[in-house]
PDB file of C-alpha atoms in Angstrom:
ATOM      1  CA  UNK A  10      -4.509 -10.894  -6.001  1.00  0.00           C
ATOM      2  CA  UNK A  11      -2.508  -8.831  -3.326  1.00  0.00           C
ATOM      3  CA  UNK A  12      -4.159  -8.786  -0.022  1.00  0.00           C
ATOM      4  CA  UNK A  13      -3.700  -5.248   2.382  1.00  0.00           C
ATOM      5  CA  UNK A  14      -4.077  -4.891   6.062  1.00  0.00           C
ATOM      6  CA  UNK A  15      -4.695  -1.151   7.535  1.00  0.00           C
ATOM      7  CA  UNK A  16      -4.048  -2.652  11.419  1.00  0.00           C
ATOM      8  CA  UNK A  17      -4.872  -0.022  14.003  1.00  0.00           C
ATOM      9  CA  UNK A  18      -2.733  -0.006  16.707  1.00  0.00           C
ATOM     10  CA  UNK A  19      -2.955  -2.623  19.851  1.00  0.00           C
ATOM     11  CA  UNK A  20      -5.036  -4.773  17.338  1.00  0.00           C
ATOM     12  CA  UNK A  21      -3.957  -8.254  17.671  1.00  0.00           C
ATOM     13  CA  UNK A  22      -4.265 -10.359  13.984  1.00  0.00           C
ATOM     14  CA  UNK A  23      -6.012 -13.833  13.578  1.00  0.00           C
ATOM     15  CA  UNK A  24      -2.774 -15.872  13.247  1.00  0.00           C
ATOM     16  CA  UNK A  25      -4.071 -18.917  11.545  1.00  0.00           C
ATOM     17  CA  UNK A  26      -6.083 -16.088   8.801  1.00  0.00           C
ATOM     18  CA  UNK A  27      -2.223 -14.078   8.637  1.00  0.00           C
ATOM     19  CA  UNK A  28      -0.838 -17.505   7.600  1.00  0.00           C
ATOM     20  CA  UNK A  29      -3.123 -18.523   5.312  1.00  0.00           C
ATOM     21  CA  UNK A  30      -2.753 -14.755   3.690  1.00  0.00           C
ATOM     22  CA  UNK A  31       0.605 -14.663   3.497  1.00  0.00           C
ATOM     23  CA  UNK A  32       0.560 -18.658   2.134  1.00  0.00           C
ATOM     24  CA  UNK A  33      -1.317 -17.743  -1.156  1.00  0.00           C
ATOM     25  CA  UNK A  34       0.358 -14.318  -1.627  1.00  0.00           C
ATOM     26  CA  UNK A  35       3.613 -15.543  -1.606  1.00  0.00           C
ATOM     27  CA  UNK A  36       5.776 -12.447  -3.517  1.00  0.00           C
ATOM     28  CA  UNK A  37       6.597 -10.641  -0.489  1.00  0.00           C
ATOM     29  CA  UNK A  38       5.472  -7.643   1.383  1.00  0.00           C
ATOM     30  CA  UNK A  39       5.833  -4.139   2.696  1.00  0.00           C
ATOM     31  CA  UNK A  40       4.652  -2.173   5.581  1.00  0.00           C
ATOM     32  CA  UNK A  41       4.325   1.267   6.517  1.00  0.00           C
ATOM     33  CA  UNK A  42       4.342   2.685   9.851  1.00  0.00           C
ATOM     34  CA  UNK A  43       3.515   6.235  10.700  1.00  0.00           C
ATOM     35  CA  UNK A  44       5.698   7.810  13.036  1.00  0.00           C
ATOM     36  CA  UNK A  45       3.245  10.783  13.802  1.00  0.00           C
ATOM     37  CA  UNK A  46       5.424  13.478  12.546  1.00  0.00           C
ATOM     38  CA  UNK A  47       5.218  13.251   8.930  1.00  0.00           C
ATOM     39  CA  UNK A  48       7.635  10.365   8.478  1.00  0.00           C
ATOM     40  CA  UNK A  49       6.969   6.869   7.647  1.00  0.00           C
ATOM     41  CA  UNK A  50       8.934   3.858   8.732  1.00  0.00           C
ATOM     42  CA  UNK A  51       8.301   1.754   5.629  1.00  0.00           C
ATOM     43  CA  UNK A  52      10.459  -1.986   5.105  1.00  0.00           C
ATOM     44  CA  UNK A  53       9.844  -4.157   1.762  1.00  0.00           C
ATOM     45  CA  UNK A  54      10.908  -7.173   1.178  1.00  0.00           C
ATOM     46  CA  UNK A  55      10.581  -9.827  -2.362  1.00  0.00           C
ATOM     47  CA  UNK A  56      10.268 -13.317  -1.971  1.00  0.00           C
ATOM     48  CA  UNK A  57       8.774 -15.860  -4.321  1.00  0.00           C
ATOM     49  CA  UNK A  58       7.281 -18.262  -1.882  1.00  0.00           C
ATOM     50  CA  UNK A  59       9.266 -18.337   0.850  1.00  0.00           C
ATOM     51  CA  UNK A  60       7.550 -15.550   3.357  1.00  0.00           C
ATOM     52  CA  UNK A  61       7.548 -16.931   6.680  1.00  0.00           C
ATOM     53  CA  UNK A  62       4.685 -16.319   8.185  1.00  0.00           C
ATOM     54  CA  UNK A  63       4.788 -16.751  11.754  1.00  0.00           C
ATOM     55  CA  UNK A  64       8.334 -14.526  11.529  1.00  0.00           C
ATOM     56  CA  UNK A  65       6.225 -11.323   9.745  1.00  0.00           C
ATOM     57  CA  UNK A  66       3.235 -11.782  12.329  1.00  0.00           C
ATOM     58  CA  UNK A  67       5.616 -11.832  14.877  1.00  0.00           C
ATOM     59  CA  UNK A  68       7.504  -8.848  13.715  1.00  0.00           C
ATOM     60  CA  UNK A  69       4.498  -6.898  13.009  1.00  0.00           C
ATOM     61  CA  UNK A  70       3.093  -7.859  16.938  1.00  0.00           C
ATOM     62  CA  UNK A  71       5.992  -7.028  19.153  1.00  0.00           C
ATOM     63  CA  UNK A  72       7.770  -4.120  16.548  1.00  0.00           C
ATOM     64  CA  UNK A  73       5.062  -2.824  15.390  1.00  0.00           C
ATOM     65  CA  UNK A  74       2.725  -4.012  18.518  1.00  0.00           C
ATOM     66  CA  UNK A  75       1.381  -0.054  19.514  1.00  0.00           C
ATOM     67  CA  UNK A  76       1.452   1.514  15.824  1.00  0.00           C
ATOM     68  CA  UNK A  77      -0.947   1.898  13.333  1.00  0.00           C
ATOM     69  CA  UNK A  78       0.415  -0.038   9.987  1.00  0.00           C
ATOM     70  CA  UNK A  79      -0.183  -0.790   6.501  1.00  0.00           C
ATOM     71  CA  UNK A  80       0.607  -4.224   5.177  1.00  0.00           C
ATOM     72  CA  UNK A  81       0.723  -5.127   1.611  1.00  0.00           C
ATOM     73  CA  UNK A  82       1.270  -8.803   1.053  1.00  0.00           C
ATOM     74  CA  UNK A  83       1.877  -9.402  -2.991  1.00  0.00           C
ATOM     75  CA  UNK A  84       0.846 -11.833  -5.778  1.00  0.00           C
ATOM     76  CA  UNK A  85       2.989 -11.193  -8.547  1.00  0.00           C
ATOM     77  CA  UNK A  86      -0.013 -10.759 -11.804  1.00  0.00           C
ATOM     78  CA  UNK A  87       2.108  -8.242 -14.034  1.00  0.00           C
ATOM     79  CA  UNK A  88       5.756  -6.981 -13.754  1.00  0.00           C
ATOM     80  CA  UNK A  89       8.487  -9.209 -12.316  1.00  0.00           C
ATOM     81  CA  UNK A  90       9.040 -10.111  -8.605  1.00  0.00           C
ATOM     82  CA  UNK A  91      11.735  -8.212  -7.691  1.00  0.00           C
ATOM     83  CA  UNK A  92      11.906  -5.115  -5.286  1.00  0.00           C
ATOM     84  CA  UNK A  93      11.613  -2.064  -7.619  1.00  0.00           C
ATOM     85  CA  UNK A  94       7.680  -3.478  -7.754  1.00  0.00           C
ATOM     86  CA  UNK A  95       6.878  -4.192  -4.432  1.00  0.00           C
ATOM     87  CA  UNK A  96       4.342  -2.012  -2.453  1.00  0.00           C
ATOM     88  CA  UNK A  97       3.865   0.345  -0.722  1.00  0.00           C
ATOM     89  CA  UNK A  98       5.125   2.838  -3.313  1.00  0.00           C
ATOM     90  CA  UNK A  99       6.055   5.986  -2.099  1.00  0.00           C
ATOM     91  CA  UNK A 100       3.620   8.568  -3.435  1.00  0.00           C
ATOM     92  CA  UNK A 101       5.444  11.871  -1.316  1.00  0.00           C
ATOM     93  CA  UNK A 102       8.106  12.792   0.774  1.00  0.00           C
ATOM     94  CA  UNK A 103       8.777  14.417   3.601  1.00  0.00           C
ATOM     95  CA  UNK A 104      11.772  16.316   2.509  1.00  0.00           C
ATOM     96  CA  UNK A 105      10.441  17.573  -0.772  1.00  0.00           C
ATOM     97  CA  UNK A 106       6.776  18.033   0.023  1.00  0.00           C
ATOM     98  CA  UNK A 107       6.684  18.045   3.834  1.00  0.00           C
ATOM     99  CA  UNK A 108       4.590  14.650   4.676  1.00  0.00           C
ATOM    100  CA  UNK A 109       5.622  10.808   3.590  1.00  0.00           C
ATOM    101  CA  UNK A 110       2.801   9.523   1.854  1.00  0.00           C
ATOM    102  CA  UNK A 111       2.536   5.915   0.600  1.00  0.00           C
ATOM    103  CA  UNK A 112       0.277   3.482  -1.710  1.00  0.00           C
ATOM    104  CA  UNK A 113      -0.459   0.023  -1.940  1.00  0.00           C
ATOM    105  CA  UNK A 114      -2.870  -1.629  -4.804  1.00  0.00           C
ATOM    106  CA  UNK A 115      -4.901  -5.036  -4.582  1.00  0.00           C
ATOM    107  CA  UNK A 116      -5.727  -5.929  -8.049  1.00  0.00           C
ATOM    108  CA  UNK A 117      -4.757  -4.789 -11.440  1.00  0.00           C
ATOM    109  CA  UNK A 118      -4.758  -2.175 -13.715  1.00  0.00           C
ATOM    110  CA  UNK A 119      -5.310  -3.148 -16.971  1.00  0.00           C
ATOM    111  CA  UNK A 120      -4.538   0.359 -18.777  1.00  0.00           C
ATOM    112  CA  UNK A 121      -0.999   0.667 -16.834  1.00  0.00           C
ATOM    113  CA  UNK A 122       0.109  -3.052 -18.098  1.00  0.00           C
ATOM    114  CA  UNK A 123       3.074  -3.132 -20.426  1.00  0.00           C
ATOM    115  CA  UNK A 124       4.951  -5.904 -22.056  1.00  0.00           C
ATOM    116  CA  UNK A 125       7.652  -4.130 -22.919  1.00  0.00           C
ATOM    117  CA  UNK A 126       9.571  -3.665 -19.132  1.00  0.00           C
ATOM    118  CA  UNK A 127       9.776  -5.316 -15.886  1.00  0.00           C
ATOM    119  CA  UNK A 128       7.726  -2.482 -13.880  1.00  0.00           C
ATOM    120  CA  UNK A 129       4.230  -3.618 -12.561  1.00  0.00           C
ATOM    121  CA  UNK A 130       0.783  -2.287 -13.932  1.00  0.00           C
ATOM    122  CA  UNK A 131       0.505  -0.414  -9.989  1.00  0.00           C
ATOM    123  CA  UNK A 132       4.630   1.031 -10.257  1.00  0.00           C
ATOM    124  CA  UNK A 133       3.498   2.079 -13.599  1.00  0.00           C
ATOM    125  CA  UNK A 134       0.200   4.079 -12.577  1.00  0.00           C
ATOM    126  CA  UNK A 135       1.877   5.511  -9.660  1.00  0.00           C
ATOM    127  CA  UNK A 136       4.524   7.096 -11.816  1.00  0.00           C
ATOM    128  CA  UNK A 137       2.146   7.926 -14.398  1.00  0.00           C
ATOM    129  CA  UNK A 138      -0.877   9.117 -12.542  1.00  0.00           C
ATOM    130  CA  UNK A 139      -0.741   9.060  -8.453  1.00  0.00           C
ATOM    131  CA  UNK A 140       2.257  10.883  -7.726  1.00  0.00           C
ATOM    132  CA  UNK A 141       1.654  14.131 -10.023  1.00  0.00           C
ATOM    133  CA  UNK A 142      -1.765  13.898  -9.029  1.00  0.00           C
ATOM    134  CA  UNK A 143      -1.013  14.692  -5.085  1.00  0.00           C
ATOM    135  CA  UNK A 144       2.008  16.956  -6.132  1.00  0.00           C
ATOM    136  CA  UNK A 145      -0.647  19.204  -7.736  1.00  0.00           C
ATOM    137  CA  UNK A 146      -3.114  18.549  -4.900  1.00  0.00           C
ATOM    138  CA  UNK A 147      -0.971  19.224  -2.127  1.00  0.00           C
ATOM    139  CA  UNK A 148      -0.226  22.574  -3.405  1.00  0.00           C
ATOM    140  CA  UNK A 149      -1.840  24.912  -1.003  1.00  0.00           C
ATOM    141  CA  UNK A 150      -3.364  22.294   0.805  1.00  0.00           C
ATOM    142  CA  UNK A 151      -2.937  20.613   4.024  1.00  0.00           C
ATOM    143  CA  UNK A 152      -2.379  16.058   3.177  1.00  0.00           C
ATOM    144  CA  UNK A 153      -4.941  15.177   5.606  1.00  0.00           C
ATOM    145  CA  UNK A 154      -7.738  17.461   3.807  1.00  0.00           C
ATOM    146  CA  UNK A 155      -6.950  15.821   0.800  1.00  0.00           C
ATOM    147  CA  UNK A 156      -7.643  12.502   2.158  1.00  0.00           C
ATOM    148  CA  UNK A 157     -10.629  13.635   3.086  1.00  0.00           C
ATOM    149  CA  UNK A 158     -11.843  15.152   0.113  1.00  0.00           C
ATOM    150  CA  UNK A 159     -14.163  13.243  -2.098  1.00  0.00           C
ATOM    151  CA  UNK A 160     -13.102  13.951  -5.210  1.00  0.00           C
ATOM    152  CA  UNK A 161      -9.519  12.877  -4.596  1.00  0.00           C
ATOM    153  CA  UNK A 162     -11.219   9.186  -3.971  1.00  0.00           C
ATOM    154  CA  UNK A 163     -12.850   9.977  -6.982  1.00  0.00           C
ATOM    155  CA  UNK A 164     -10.327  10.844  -9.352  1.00  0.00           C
ATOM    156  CA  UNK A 165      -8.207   7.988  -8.686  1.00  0.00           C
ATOM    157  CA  UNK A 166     -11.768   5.465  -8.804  1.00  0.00           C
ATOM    158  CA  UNK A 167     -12.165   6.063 -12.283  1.00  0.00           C
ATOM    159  CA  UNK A 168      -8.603   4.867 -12.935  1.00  0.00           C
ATOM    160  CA  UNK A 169      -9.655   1.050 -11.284  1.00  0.00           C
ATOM    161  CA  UNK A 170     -11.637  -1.667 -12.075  1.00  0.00           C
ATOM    162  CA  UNK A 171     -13.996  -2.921  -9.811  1.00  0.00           C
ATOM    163  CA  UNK A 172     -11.769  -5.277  -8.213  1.00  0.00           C
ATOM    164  CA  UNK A 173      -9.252  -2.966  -7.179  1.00  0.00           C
ATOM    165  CA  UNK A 174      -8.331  -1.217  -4.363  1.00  0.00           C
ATOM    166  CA  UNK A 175      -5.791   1.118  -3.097  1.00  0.00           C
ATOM    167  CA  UNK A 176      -4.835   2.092   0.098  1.00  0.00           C
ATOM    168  CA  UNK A 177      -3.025   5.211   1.438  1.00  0.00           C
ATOM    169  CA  UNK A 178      -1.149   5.826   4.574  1.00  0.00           C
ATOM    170  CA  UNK A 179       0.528   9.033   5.754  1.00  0.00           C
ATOM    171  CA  UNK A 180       3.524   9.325   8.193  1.00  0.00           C
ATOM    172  CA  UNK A 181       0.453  11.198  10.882  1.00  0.00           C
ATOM    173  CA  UNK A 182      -1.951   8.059  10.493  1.00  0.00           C
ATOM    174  CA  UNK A 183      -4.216   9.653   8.031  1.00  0.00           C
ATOM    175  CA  UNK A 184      -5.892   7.310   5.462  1.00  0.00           C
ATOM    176  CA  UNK A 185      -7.800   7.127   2.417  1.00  0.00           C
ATOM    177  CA  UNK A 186      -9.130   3.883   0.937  1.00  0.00           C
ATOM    178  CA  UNK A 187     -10.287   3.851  -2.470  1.00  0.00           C
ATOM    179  CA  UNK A 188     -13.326   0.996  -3.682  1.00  0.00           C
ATOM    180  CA  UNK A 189     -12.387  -0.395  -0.264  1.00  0.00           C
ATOM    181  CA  UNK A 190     -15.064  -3.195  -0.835  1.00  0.00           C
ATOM    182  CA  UNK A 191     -13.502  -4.285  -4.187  1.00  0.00           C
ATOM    183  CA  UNK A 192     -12.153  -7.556  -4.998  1.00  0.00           C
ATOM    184  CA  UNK A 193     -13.965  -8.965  -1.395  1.00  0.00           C
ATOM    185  CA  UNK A 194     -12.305  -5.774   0.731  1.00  0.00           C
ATOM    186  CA  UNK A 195     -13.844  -4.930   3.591  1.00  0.00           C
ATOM    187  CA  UNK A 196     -13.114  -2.622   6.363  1.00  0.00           C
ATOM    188  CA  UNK A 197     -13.935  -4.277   9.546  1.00  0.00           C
ATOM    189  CA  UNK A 198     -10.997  -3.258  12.420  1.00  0.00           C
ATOM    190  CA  UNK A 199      -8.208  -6.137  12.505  1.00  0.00           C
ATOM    191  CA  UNK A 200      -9.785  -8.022   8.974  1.00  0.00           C
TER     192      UNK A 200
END
């Protein structure tokens, strides 16, 4: 299954654990990087086995050396690998609802898989579910309170299975991480 990294800023990776990570999730990545002011900075890319790993920890350490980021580092288990699937989705926008806002998912989603089309079980339940579901909560409501709240983390927990986890990242740093300890998640600084 995908593997994310929320990396505070100035924290400094294990290399030889970054390899090995991007090794056996090998269907490319995408980070997001808050610029403070609403916007994120967010760069995806789709490879099927052919990451290099010492050029993405090096381009997450000296671009990306002071920021906070989210990395998303995929293993293809429904949709195709190709770049309409890979993560982090964006959930909002700055020009239409005043904030970037963006998602990634480790793990699947059973009730969003669908034989019929290329999209993956996570594009499909972002459509579907995550994106209305913070246009309505927005409404009225300041993005970082809605992080915050509770029941947004619950609402979107009774959509996973235990194994999942998804991950949130607004363009002021603000994050919400939902079953963070699923699938062998944890939420020690720099792991």
């Amino acid at each position: 299954m995908c593997i994310i990294i929320m990396r505070e800023a100035g924290v400094e990776l294990d290399a030889d654990k970054f390899k090995t990570l991007v090794m056996n999730n090998p269907n490319g990545w995408g980070i997001s990087v808050p610029d403070g002011e609403g916007n994120l900075l967010t760069f995806r890319q789709v490879e099927d086995g052919d990451t290099d790993a010492e050029a993405l920890y090096e381009y997450i350490h000296d671009e990306f050396k002071d920021d906070k980021i989210m990395l998303h580092l995929r293993y293809t288990t429904a949709g195709e690998t190709i770049l309409r699937n890979a993560h982090p989705f964006p959930i909002l926008t700055k020009r239409e609802d005043g904030v970037d806002l963006r998602m990634a998912h480790n793990g699947t989603l059973p009730r969003y898989k669908d034989s019929k089309t290329t999209e993956s079980d996570t594009r499909l339940f972002v459509r579907s579910l995550v994106r209305p579901l913070f246009k309505r909560l927005i409404r009225g409501a300041e993005l970082s309170d809605v992080l915050k709240d509770p029941f947004t983390g619950f609402l979107l927990d009774e959509n996973l299975t235990g194994m999942s986890v998804l991950s949130f990242i607004d363009g002021n740093g603000n994050v919400l991480n939902v079953n963070a300890e699923g699938n062998g998640g944890g939420t020690k600084e720099g792991s």
